[in-house]
Amino acid sequence: MSKILVTGVTGGLGSAVVKFLLGKAEASNISVLVRDAAKVEDLKSKGVNIIVGDYNNYDSLVAAFSGIDKLYFVSGNDIANRLPQHENVVKAATEAGVKHVVYTSFQRKNETATSPIAFVAEGHLKTEEWLKASGLAYTILKHGLYTDLLPMFVGEQVLETGVIYQPAGDGKTAFAWREDMAEAGANVLTSEGHEHKIYDITGAKTYSYQDIANIISEITGKQIVYVSPSVEEFSKTLTDAGVPAQYIGLFAGFSGAIKDGEFDEVSSDLADLLGRTPLDVETFLKGVYGK
């Protein structure tokens, strides 16, 4: 059995990957990379190997990756330092002799600086380049937007306000559930034939925010309307409401990408990797708003 190491396990995606791996492989063959071992005591109790390391510490990565066959590389969330961190991971994996790297990238069409999400794109695009040039066997998972983010995007008070307020126009998104993405990742790690493959990890259908408003309205019996302001009006409204600038920029960037059609593309790759139909948005939203 391959020795597998998963990064990012204190986050939702990495922890879910490990959960699915524990149903497919012996715990003794699974390792996780963490900065603070105290945060994964539950995994230690299940027999998972805990390795302390940091994307910022190259030597710790080389040591962590020694003897590892397959690495599930979760992209870092420190946008400002992502480039040097990811370069460390790829170089360390190469030096340590990792046989196969599975990298969590992102769905996109526009790879230029004109993209509304260029601020998050650069690290992913460079990492893909580094992996392809490294000589390592790799699999790139181009993740679409999480269905799980919809309650945040539509607003925690959407049932009280009755309004979804995002500058996304009529753009549509092939949202996919994070648990399905994690299960697909675990399937890639525990099966063969994925070397040098790029998979588009999306849901089976695209949805606009108007579609989301209609679904929530039907589930709750409360009329939800969708309003798409200009980015300038959106930014001013949220600024006046006291929302921090970094969140406004994040929401505006992803809504701009949705409006531009960056995520308006469906692939069967997720369903193929799962061997079943992924969870749809309607079912997810019923679980959130149908209580």
PDB file of C-alpha atoms in Angstrom:
ATOM      1  CA  MET A   1       0.000   0.000   0.000  1.00  0.00           C
ATOM      2  CA  SER A   2       1.216   3.495  -0.843  1.00  0.00           C
ATOM      3  CA  LYS A   3       2.363   5.822   1.884  1.00  0.00           C
ATOM      4  CA  ILE A   4       0.102   8.887   1.650  1.00  0.00           C
ATOM      5  CA  LEU A   5       0.589  12.331   3.190  1.00  0.00           C
ATOM      6  CA  VAL A   6      -2.161  14.962   3.334  1.00  0.00           C
ATOM      7  CA  THR A   7      -1.583  18.653   4.023  1.00  0.00           C
ATOM      8  CA  GLY A   8      -4.118  21.234   5.169  1.00  0.00           C
ATOM      9  CA  VAL A   9      -5.834  18.820   7.547  1.00  0.00           C
ATOM     10  CA  THR A  10      -6.891  21.477  10.048  1.00  0.00           C
ATOM     11  CA  GLY A  11      -9.093  22.893   7.275  1.00  0.00           C
ATOM     12  CA  GLY A  12     -12.340  21.503   5.924  1.00  0.00           C
ATOM     13  CA  LEU A  13     -11.009  19.954   2.706  1.00  0.00           C
ATOM     14  CA  GLY A  14      -7.899  18.250   4.064  1.00  0.00           C
ATOM     15  CA  SER A  15      -9.705  16.855   7.109  1.00  0.00           C
ATOM     16  CA  ALA A  16     -12.441  15.420   4.893  1.00  0.00           C
ATOM     17  CA  VAL A  17      -9.850  13.787   2.617  1.00  0.00           C
ATOM     18  CA  VAL A  18      -8.340  12.026   5.629  1.00  0.00           C
ATOM     19  CA  LYS A  19     -11.797  10.924   6.760  1.00  0.00           C
ATOM     20  CA  PHE A  20     -12.408   9.230   3.423  1.00  0.00           C
ATOM     21  CA  LEU A  21      -8.886   7.787   3.299  1.00  0.00           C
ATOM     22  CA  LEU A  22      -9.459   6.079   6.657  1.00  0.00           C
ATOM     23  CA  GLY A  23     -12.219   4.093   4.990  1.00  0.00           C
ATOM     24  CA  LYS A  24      -9.944   3.006   2.154  1.00  0.00           C
ATOM     25  CA  ALA A  25      -6.444   2.542   3.634  1.00  0.00           C
ATOM     26  CA  GLU A  26      -4.724   1.479   6.826  1.00  0.00           C
ATOM     27  CA  ALA A  27      -4.194   4.391   9.192  1.00  0.00           C
ATOM     28  CA  SER A  28      -0.526   3.432   9.475  1.00  0.00           C
ATOM     29  CA  ASN A  29      -0.117   4.307   5.780  1.00  0.00           C
ATOM     30  CA  ILE A  30      -1.632   7.783   6.222  1.00  0.00           C
ATOM     31  CA  SER A  31       0.372  10.798   7.416  1.00  0.00           C
ATOM     32  CA  VAL A  32      -0.656  14.416   7.880  1.00  0.00           C
ATOM     33  CA  LEU A  33       1.417  17.583   7.897  1.00  0.00           C
ATOM     34  CA  VAL A  34       0.511  20.146  10.567  1.00  0.00           C
ATOM     35  CA  ARG A  35       2.115  23.125  12.251  1.00  0.00           C
ATOM     36  CA  ASP A  36       0.514  22.273  15.611  1.00  0.00           C
ATOM     37  CA  ALA A  37       0.156  18.582  16.508  1.00  0.00           C
ATOM     38  CA  ALA A  38      -2.261  19.441  19.327  1.00  0.00           C
ATOM     39  CA  LYS A  39      -4.899  20.335  16.740  1.00  0.00           C
ATOM     40  CA  VAL A  40      -5.082  16.789  15.350  1.00  0.00           C
ATOM     41  CA  GLU A  41      -5.101  14.667  18.496  1.00  0.00           C
ATOM     42  CA  ASP A  42      -8.204  12.929  17.145  1.00  0.00           C
ATOM     43  CA  LEU A  43      -6.257  11.699  14.108  1.00  0.00           C
ATOM     44  CA  LYS A  44      -3.370  10.537  16.266  1.00  0.00           C
ATOM     45  CA  SER A  45      -5.799   8.443  18.325  1.00  0.00           C
ATOM     46  CA  LYS A  46      -6.944   6.767  15.092  1.00  0.00           C
ATOM     47  CA  GLY A  47      -3.387   5.721  14.225  1.00  0.00           C
ATOM     48  CA  VAL A  48      -2.623   8.411  11.652  1.00  0.00           C
ATOM     49  CA  ASN A  49       1.018   9.562  11.587  1.00  0.00           C
ATOM     50  CA  ILE A  50       1.360  13.188  12.685  1.00  0.00           C
ATOM     51  CA  ILE A  51       4.265  15.120  11.151  1.00  0.00           C
ATOM     52  CA  VAL A  52       5.036  18.671  12.216  1.00  0.00           C
ATOM     53  CA  GLY A  53       6.115  20.946   9.381  1.00  0.00           C
ATOM     54  CA  ASP A  54       5.426  24.242   7.693  1.00  0.00           C
ATOM     55  CA  TYR A  55       5.192  25.433   4.085  1.00  0.00           C
ATOM     56  CA  ASN A  56       7.575  28.232   5.111  1.00  0.00           C
ATOM     57  CA  ASN A  57      10.217  25.781   6.374  1.00  0.00           C
ATOM     58  CA  TYR A  58      11.811  23.955   3.455  1.00  0.00           C
ATOM     59  CA  ASP A  59      13.864  21.523   5.556  1.00  0.00           C
ATOM     60  CA  SER A  60      10.781  20.484   7.521  1.00  0.00           C
ATOM     61  CA  LEU A  61       9.045  19.670   4.243  1.00  0.00           C
ATOM     62  CA  VAL A  62      11.898  17.549   2.912  1.00  0.00           C
ATOM     63  CA  ALA A  63      11.889  15.578   6.165  1.00  0.00           C
ATOM     64  CA  ALA A  64       8.097  15.255   6.150  1.00  0.00           C
ATOM     65  CA  PHE A  65       7.971  14.008   2.553  1.00  0.00           C
ATOM     66  CA  SER A  66      10.730  11.410   2.971  1.00  0.00           C
ATOM     67  CA  GLY A  67       9.347   7.935   2.243  1.00  0.00           C
ATOM     68  CA  ILE A  68       6.015   9.322   0.973  1.00  0.00           C
ATOM     69  CA  ASP A  69       4.579   7.865  -2.226  1.00  0.00           C
ATOM     70  CA  LYS A  70       1.575  10.138  -2.723  1.00  0.00           C
ATOM     71  CA  LEU A  71       1.177  13.723  -1.520  1.00  0.00           C
ATOM     72  CA  TYR A  72      -2.200  15.479  -1.360  1.00  0.00           C
ATOM     73  CA  PHE A  73      -1.109  19.103  -1.589  1.00  0.00           C
ATOM     74  CA  VAL A  74      -3.774  21.532  -0.370  1.00  0.00           C
ATOM     75  CA  SER A  75      -3.096  25.045  -1.613  1.00  0.00           C
ATOM     76  CA  GLY A  76      -2.095  27.480   1.129  1.00  0.00           C
ATOM     77  CA  ASN A  77      -4.508  30.171   2.316  1.00  0.00           C
ATOM     78  CA  ASP A  78      -1.814  32.773   2.984  1.00  0.00           C
ATOM     79  CA  ILE A  79      -2.261  34.574  -0.331  1.00  0.00           C
ATOM     80  CA  ALA A  80       0.569  37.047   0.266  1.00  0.00           C
ATOM     81  CA  ASN A  81       3.119  34.265   0.823  1.00  0.00           C
ATOM     82  CA  ARG A  82       1.595  31.518  -1.302  1.00  0.00           C
ATOM     83  CA  LEU A  83       4.170  31.647  -4.117  1.00  0.00           C
ATOM     84  CA  PRO A  84       7.305  30.944  -2.046  1.00  0.00           C
ATOM     85  CA  GLN A  85       5.386  28.453   0.109  1.00  0.00           C
ATOM     86  CA  HIS A  86       4.187  26.448  -2.890  1.00  0.00           C
ATOM     87  CA  GLU A  87       7.613  26.557  -4.490  1.00  0.00           C
ATOM     88  CA  ASN A  88       8.980  25.075  -1.270  1.00  0.00           C
ATOM     89  CA  VAL A  89       6.459  22.238  -1.407  1.00  0.00           C
ATOM     90  CA  VAL A  90       7.171  21.312  -5.028  1.00  0.00           C
ATOM     91  CA  LYS A  91      10.952  21.481  -4.605  1.00  0.00           C
ATOM     92  CA  ALA A  92      10.847  19.523  -1.341  1.00  0.00           C
ATOM     93  CA  ALA A  93       8.628  16.843  -2.880  1.00  0.00           C
ATOM     94  CA  THR A  94      11.109  16.526  -5.725  1.00  0.00           C
ATOM     95  CA  GLU A  95      14.112  16.327  -3.401  1.00  0.00           C
ATOM     96  CA  ALA A  96      12.401  13.803  -1.120  1.00  0.00           C
ATOM     97  CA  GLY A  97      11.482  11.532  -4.034  1.00  0.00           C
ATOM     98  CA  VAL A  98       7.688  11.724  -3.716  1.00  0.00           C
ATOM     99  CA  LYS A  99       6.234   9.603  -6.484  1.00  0.00           C
ATOM    100  CA  HIS A 100       2.942  11.418  -7.109  1.00  0.00           C
ATOM    101  CA  VAL A 101       1.573  14.849  -6.117  1.00  0.00           C
ATOM    102  CA  VAL A 102      -2.163  15.608  -6.171  1.00  0.00           C
ATOM    103  CA  TYR A 103      -2.651  19.387  -6.141  1.00  0.00           C
ATOM    104  CA  THR A 104      -5.825  21.336  -5.361  1.00  0.00           C
ATOM    105  CA  SER A 105      -6.020  24.120  -7.935  1.00  0.00           C
ATOM    106  CA  PHE A 106      -9.017  26.122  -9.191  1.00  0.00           C
ATOM    107  CA  GLN A 107     -11.521  26.237 -12.040  1.00  0.00           C
ATOM    108  CA  ARG A 108     -11.031  29.135 -14.458  1.00  0.00           C
ATOM    109  CA  LYS A 109     -11.120  30.324 -18.060  1.00  0.00           C
ATOM    110  CA  ASN A 110      -9.196  33.607 -17.873  1.00  0.00           C
ATOM    111  CA  GLU A 111      -5.575  33.155 -16.791  1.00  0.00           C
ATOM    112  CA  THR A 112      -4.543  36.785 -17.371  1.00  0.00           C
ATOM    113  CA  ALA A 113      -4.230  39.747 -15.023  1.00  0.00           C
ATOM    114  CA  THR A 114      -7.649  40.949 -16.242  1.00  0.00           C
ATOM    115  CA  SER A 115      -9.395  38.205 -14.245  1.00  0.00           C
ATOM    116  CA  PRO A 116     -11.386  39.541 -11.256  1.00  0.00           C
ATOM    117  CA  ILE A 117      -9.724  36.823  -9.172  1.00  0.00           C
ATOM    118  CA  ALA A 118      -6.186  37.336 -10.462  1.00  0.00           C
ATOM    119  CA  PHE A 119      -5.156  37.995  -6.850  1.00  0.00           C
ATOM    120  CA  VAL A 120      -5.766  34.342  -5.980  1.00  0.00           C
ATOM    121  CA  ALA A 121      -4.927  32.882  -9.387  1.00  0.00           C
ATOM    122  CA  GLU A 122      -1.203  33.594  -9.585  1.00  0.00           C
ATOM    123  CA  GLY A 123      -0.157  31.095  -6.921  1.00  0.00           C
ATOM    124  CA  HIS A 124      -2.189  28.303  -8.487  1.00  0.00           C
ATOM    125  CA  LEU A 125      -0.982  28.951 -12.030  1.00  0.00           C
ATOM    126  CA  LYS A 126       2.678  29.057 -11.003  1.00  0.00           C
ATOM    127  CA  THR A 127       2.293  25.895  -8.907  1.00  0.00           C
ATOM    128  CA  GLU A 128       0.837  24.035 -11.869  1.00  0.00           C
ATOM    129  CA  GLU A 129       3.807  25.198 -13.972  1.00  0.00           C
ATOM    130  CA  TRP A 130       6.284  24.076 -11.320  1.00  0.00           C
ATOM    131  CA  LEU A 131       4.657  20.655 -11.018  1.00  0.00           C
ATOM    132  CA  LYS A 132       4.681  20.110 -14.777  1.00  0.00           C
ATOM    133  CA  ALA A 133       8.365  21.082 -14.975  1.00  0.00           C
ATOM    134  CA  SER A 134       9.438  19.123 -11.878  1.00  0.00           C
ATOM    135  CA  GLY A 135       9.550  15.649 -13.353  1.00  0.00           C
ATOM    136  CA  LEU A 136       7.119  14.503 -10.646  1.00  0.00           C
ATOM    137  CA  ALA A 137       4.002  12.565 -11.518  1.00  0.00           C
ATOM    138  CA  TYR A 138       1.142  14.937 -10.780  1.00  0.00           C
ATOM    139  CA  THR A 139      -2.635  15.211 -10.796  1.00  0.00           C
ATOM    140  CA  ILE A 140      -4.202  18.667 -10.867  1.00  0.00           C
ATOM    141  CA  LEU A 141      -7.690  18.991  -9.406  1.00  0.00           C
ATOM    142  CA  LYS A 142      -9.232  22.198 -10.740  1.00  0.00           C
ATOM    143  CA  HIS A 143     -11.801  22.763  -8.001  1.00  0.00           C
ATOM    144  CA  GLY A 144     -14.864  24.873  -8.714  1.00  0.00           C
ATOM    145  CA  LEU A 145     -16.536  27.033  -6.069  1.00  0.00           C
ATOM    146  CA  TYR A 146     -17.741  25.172  -2.987  1.00  0.00           C
ATOM    147  CA  THR A 147     -21.485  24.758  -2.636  1.00  0.00           C
ATOM    148  CA  ASP A 148     -20.680  25.142   1.066  1.00  0.00           C
ATOM    149  CA  LEU A 149     -19.909  28.849   0.492  1.00  0.00           C
ATOM    150  CA  LEU A 150     -23.424  29.685  -0.698  1.00  0.00           C
ATOM    151  CA  PRO A 151     -24.807  30.603   2.761  1.00  0.00           C
ATOM    152  CA  MET A 152     -21.935  33.086   3.137  1.00  0.00           C
ATOM    153  CA  PHE A 153     -22.345  34.516  -0.373  1.00  0.00           C
ATOM    154  CA  VAL A 154     -26.128  34.937  -0.084  1.00  0.00           C
ATOM    155  CA  GLY A 155     -25.775  36.385   3.416  1.00  0.00           C
ATOM    156  CA  GLU A 156     -26.411  34.987   6.868  1.00  0.00           C
ATOM    157  CA  GLN A 157     -29.509  37.195   7.210  1.00  0.00           C
ATOM    158  CA  VAL A 158     -31.000  36.352   3.805  1.00  0.00           C
ATOM    159  CA  LEU A 159     -34.235  35.037   5.310  1.00  0.00           C
ATOM    160  CA  GLU A 160     -34.638  38.243   7.311  1.00  0.00           C
ATOM    161  CA  THR A 161     -33.683  40.664   4.518  1.00  0.00           C
ATOM    162  CA  GLY A 162     -35.255  38.674   1.685  1.00  0.00           C
ATOM    163  CA  VAL A 163     -32.419  39.820  -0.578  1.00  0.00           C
ATOM    164  CA  ILE A 164     -29.340  38.251  -2.180  1.00  0.00           C
ATOM    165  CA  TYR A 165     -27.027  41.180  -2.935  1.00  0.00           C
ATOM    166  CA  GLN A 166     -24.034  40.355  -5.142  1.00  0.00           C
ATOM    167  CA  PRO A 167     -22.590  42.044  -8.262  1.00  0.00           C
ATOM    168  CA  ALA A 168     -22.603  38.805 -10.254  1.00  0.00           C
ATOM    169  CA  GLY A 169     -25.129  39.713 -12.943  1.00  0.00           C
ATOM    170  CA  ASP A 170     -26.627  36.709 -14.695  1.00  0.00           C
ATOM    171  CA  GLY A 171     -23.436  34.647 -14.375  1.00  0.00           C
ATOM    172  CA  LYS A 172     -23.736  30.979 -13.516  1.00  0.00           C
ATOM    173  CA  THR A 173     -21.583  28.662 -11.414  1.00  0.00           C
ATOM    174  CA  ALA A 174     -21.157  24.876 -11.328  1.00  0.00           C
ATOM    175  CA  PHE A 175     -20.987  24.717  -7.516  1.00  0.00           C
ATOM    176  CA  ALA A 176     -19.651  21.460  -6.025  1.00  0.00           C
ATOM    177  CA  TRP A 177     -19.879  20.174  -2.461  1.00  0.00           C
ATOM    178  CA  ARG A 178     -16.588  20.097  -0.556  1.00  0.00           C
ATOM    179  CA  GLU A 179     -17.253  16.601   0.806  1.00  0.00           C
ATOM    180  CA  ASP A 180     -17.619  15.290  -2.742  1.00  0.00           C
ATOM    181  CA  MET A 181     -14.358  16.987  -3.731  1.00  0.00           C
ATOM    182  CA  ALA A 182     -12.631  15.384  -0.753  1.00  0.00           C
ATOM    183  CA  GLU A 183     -13.988  11.925  -1.557  1.00  0.00           C
ATOM    184  CA  ALA A 184     -12.832  12.309  -5.162  1.00  0.00           C
ATOM    185  CA  GLY A 185      -9.381  13.277  -3.905  1.00  0.00           C
ATOM    186  CA  ALA A 186      -9.232  10.214  -1.661  1.00  0.00           C
ATOM    187  CA  ASN A 187     -10.260   8.049  -4.615  1.00  0.00           C
ATOM    188  CA  VAL A 188      -7.424   9.481  -6.713  1.00  0.00           C
ATOM    189  CA  LEU A 189      -4.943   8.787  -3.910  1.00  0.00           C
ATOM    190  CA  THR A 190      -6.048   5.163  -3.512  1.00  0.00           C
ATOM    191  CA  SER A 191      -6.314   4.158  -7.172  1.00  0.00           C
ATOM    192  CA  GLU A 192      -4.077   4.158 -10.223  1.00  0.00           C
ATOM    193  CA  GLY A 193      -4.064   5.808 -13.630  1.00  0.00           C
ATOM    194  CA  HIS A 194      -4.256   9.460 -12.566  1.00  0.00           C
ATOM    195  CA  GLU A 195      -0.688  10.473 -13.315  1.00  0.00           C
ATOM    196  CA  HIS A 196      -0.314  13.636 -15.419  1.00  0.00           C
ATOM    197  CA  LYS A 197      -4.081  14.112 -15.502  1.00  0.00           C
ATOM    198  CA  ILE A 198      -5.987  17.359 -15.007  1.00  0.00           C
ATOM    199  CA  TYR A 199      -9.538  17.050 -13.704  1.00  0.00           C
ATOM    200  CA  ASP A 200     -12.217  19.751 -13.684  1.00  0.00           C
ATOM    201  CA  ILE A 201     -13.986  19.261 -10.369  1.00  0.00           C
ATOM    202  CA  THR A 202     -17.449  20.800 -10.782  1.00  0.00           C
ATOM    203  CA  GLY A 203     -21.066  20.076 -10.044  1.00  0.00           C
ATOM    204  CA  ALA A 204     -23.353  18.620 -12.695  1.00  0.00           C
ATOM    205  CA  LYS A 205     -25.347  21.825 -13.279  1.00  0.00           C
ATOM    206  CA  THR A 206     -24.782  25.581 -13.263  1.00  0.00           C
ATOM    207  CA  TYR A 207     -26.775  28.068 -11.194  1.00  0.00           C
ATOM    208  CA  SER A 208     -27.152  31.852 -11.177  1.00  0.00           C
ATOM    209  CA  TYR A 209     -27.900  33.785  -8.001  1.00  0.00           C
ATOM    210  CA  GLN A 210     -31.429  34.223  -9.366  1.00  0.00           C
ATOM    211  CA  ASP A 211     -31.683  30.422  -9.486  1.00  0.00           C
ATOM    212  CA  ILE A 212     -30.419  30.270  -5.887  1.00  0.00           C
ATOM    213  CA  ALA A 213     -32.987  32.882  -4.818  1.00  0.00           C
ATOM    214  CA  ASN A 214     -35.750  30.857  -6.462  1.00  0.00           C
ATOM    215  CA  ILE A 215     -34.638  27.632  -4.763  1.00  0.00           C
ATOM    216  CA  ILE A 216     -34.452  29.223  -1.297  1.00  0.00           C
ATOM    217  CA  SER A 217     -37.860  30.822  -1.877  1.00  0.00           C
ATOM    218  CA  GLU A 218     -39.366  27.454  -2.728  1.00  0.00           C
ATOM    219  CA  ILE A 219     -37.745  25.732   0.254  1.00  0.00           C
ATOM    220  CA  THR A 220     -38.730  28.357   2.826  1.00  0.00           C
ATOM    221  CA  GLY A 221     -41.950  29.785   1.420  1.00  0.00           C
ATOM    222  CA  LYS A 222     -40.420  33.255   1.812  1.00  0.00           C
ATOM    223  CA  GLN A 223     -39.860  35.384  -1.274  1.00  0.00           C
ATOM    224  CA  ILE A 224     -36.140  35.961  -1.851  1.00  0.00           C
ATOM    225  CA  VAL A 225     -35.088  38.438  -4.529  1.00  0.00           C
ATOM    226  CA  TYR A 226     -31.707  38.808  -6.183  1.00  0.00           C
ATOM    227  CA  VAL A 227     -30.225  42.269  -6.658  1.00  0.00           C
ATOM    228  CA  SER A 228     -27.046  42.735  -8.718  1.00  0.00           C
ATOM    229  CA  PRO A 229     -25.551  46.190  -8.118  1.00  0.00           C
ATOM    230  CA  SER A 230     -22.479  47.660  -9.742  1.00  0.00           C
ATOM    231  CA  VAL A 231     -19.198  46.816  -8.017  1.00  0.00           C
ATOM    232  CA  GLU A 232     -18.932  50.458  -6.926  1.00  0.00           C
ATOM    233  CA  GLU A 233     -22.386  50.461  -5.335  1.00  0.00           C
ATOM    234  CA  PHE A 234     -21.756  47.055  -3.783  1.00  0.00           C
ATOM    235  CA  SER A 235     -18.474  48.200  -2.245  1.00  0.00           C
ATOM    236  CA  LYS A 236     -19.987  51.408  -0.891  1.00  0.00           C
ATOM    237  CA  THR A 237     -22.994  49.640   0.597  1.00  0.00           C
ATOM    238  CA  LEU A 238     -20.860  47.052   2.388  1.00  0.00           C
ATOM    239  CA  THR A 239     -18.332  49.659   3.506  1.00  0.00           C
ATOM    240  CA  ASP A 240     -21.144  51.748   5.001  1.00  0.00           C
ATOM    241  CA  ALA A 241     -22.376  48.603   6.762  1.00  0.00           C
ATOM    242  CA  GLY A 242     -18.965  48.148   8.396  1.00  0.00           C
ATOM    243  CA  VAL A 243     -17.812  45.104   6.432  1.00  0.00           C
ATOM    244  CA  PRO A 244     -13.970  44.855   6.386  1.00  0.00           C
ATOM    245  CA  ALA A 245     -12.346  45.853   3.090  1.00  0.00           C
ATOM    246  CA  GLN A 246     -10.681  42.466   2.564  1.00  0.00           C
ATOM    247  CA  TYR A 247     -14.054  40.706   2.625  1.00  0.00           C
ATOM    248  CA  ILE A 248     -15.596  43.237   0.281  1.00  0.00           C
ATOM    249  CA  GLY A 249     -12.725  42.674  -2.154  1.00  0.00           C
ATOM    250  CA  LEU A 250     -13.127  38.909  -1.883  1.00  0.00           C
ATOM    251  CA  PHE A 251     -16.881  38.981  -2.498  1.00  0.00           C
ATOM    252  CA  ALA A 252     -16.542  41.475  -5.346  1.00  0.00           C
ATOM    253  CA  GLY A 253     -13.748  39.478  -6.965  1.00  0.00           C
ATOM    254  CA  PHE A 254     -15.596  36.181  -6.987  1.00  0.00           C
ATOM    255  CA  SER A 255     -18.870  37.817  -8.051  1.00  0.00           C
ATOM    256  CA  GLY A 256     -16.992  39.517 -10.882  1.00  0.00           C
ATOM    257  CA  ALA A 257     -15.583  36.150 -11.944  1.00  0.00           C
ATOM    258  CA  ILE A 258     -19.057  34.619 -11.816  1.00  0.00           C
ATOM    259  CA  LYS A 259     -20.420  37.495 -13.925  1.00  0.00           C
ATOM    260  CA  ASP A 260     -17.617  36.909 -16.451  1.00  0.00           C
ATOM    261  CA  GLY A 261     -18.510  33.214 -16.718  1.00  0.00           C
ATOM    262  CA  GLU A 262     -15.313  31.894 -15.114  1.00  0.00           C
ATOM    263  CA  PHE A 263     -17.202  29.052 -13.390  1.00  0.00           C
ATOM    264  CA  ASP A 264     -19.941  28.505 -15.989  1.00  0.00           C
ATOM    265  CA  GLU A 265     -18.703  25.154 -17.208  1.00  0.00           C
ATOM    266  CA  VAL A 266     -19.758  21.653 -16.226  1.00  0.00           C
ATOM    267  CA  SER A 267     -17.498  18.607 -16.291  1.00  0.00           C
ATOM    268  CA  SER A 268     -18.285  14.953 -15.642  1.00  0.00           C
ATOM    269  CA  ASP A 269     -14.887  14.446 -13.964  1.00  0.00           C
ATOM    270  CA  LEU A 270     -16.212  14.674 -10.398  1.00  0.00           C
ATOM    271  CA  ALA A 271     -19.017  12.218 -11.080  1.00  0.00           C
ATOM    272  CA  ASP A 272     -16.578   9.865 -12.819  1.00  0.00           C
ATOM    273  CA  LEU A 273     -14.136   9.962  -9.896  1.00  0.00           C
ATOM    274  CA  LEU A 274     -16.946   9.395  -7.394  1.00  0.00           C
ATOM    275  CA  GLY A 275     -18.726   6.737  -9.426  1.00  0.00           C
ATOM    276  CA  ARG A 276     -22.021   8.533  -8.720  1.00  0.00           C
ATOM    277  CA  THR A 277     -23.796  11.840  -9.200  1.00  0.00           C
ATOM    278  CA  PRO A 278     -22.419  14.629  -6.973  1.00  0.00           C
ATOM    279  CA  LEU A 279     -24.672  16.324  -4.423  1.00  0.00           C
ATOM    280  CA  ASP A 280     -26.768  18.981  -6.142  1.00  0.00           C
ATOM    281  CA  VAL A 281     -27.334  22.524  -4.957  1.00  0.00           C
ATOM    282  CA  GLU A 282     -31.033  21.953  -4.280  1.00  0.00           C
ATOM    283  CA  THR A 283     -30.303  19.135  -1.831  1.00  0.00           C
ATOM    284  CA  PHE A 284     -27.596  21.149  -0.102  1.00  0.00           C
ATOM    285  CA  LEU A 285     -29.833  24.200   0.301  1.00  0.00           C
ATOM    286  CA  LYS A 286     -32.672  22.055   1.676  1.00  0.00           C
ATOM    287  CA  GLY A 287     -30.271  20.894   4.354  1.00  0.00           C
ATOM    288  CA  VAL A 288     -29.461  24.508   5.247  1.00  0.00           C
ATOM    289  CA  TYR A 289     -32.811  26.277   4.898  1.00  0.00           C
ATOM    290  CA  GLY A 290     -35.355  23.466   5.151  1.00  0.00           C
ATOM    291  CA  LYS A 291     -35.176  23.120   8.920  1.00  0.00           C
TER     292      LYS A 291
END
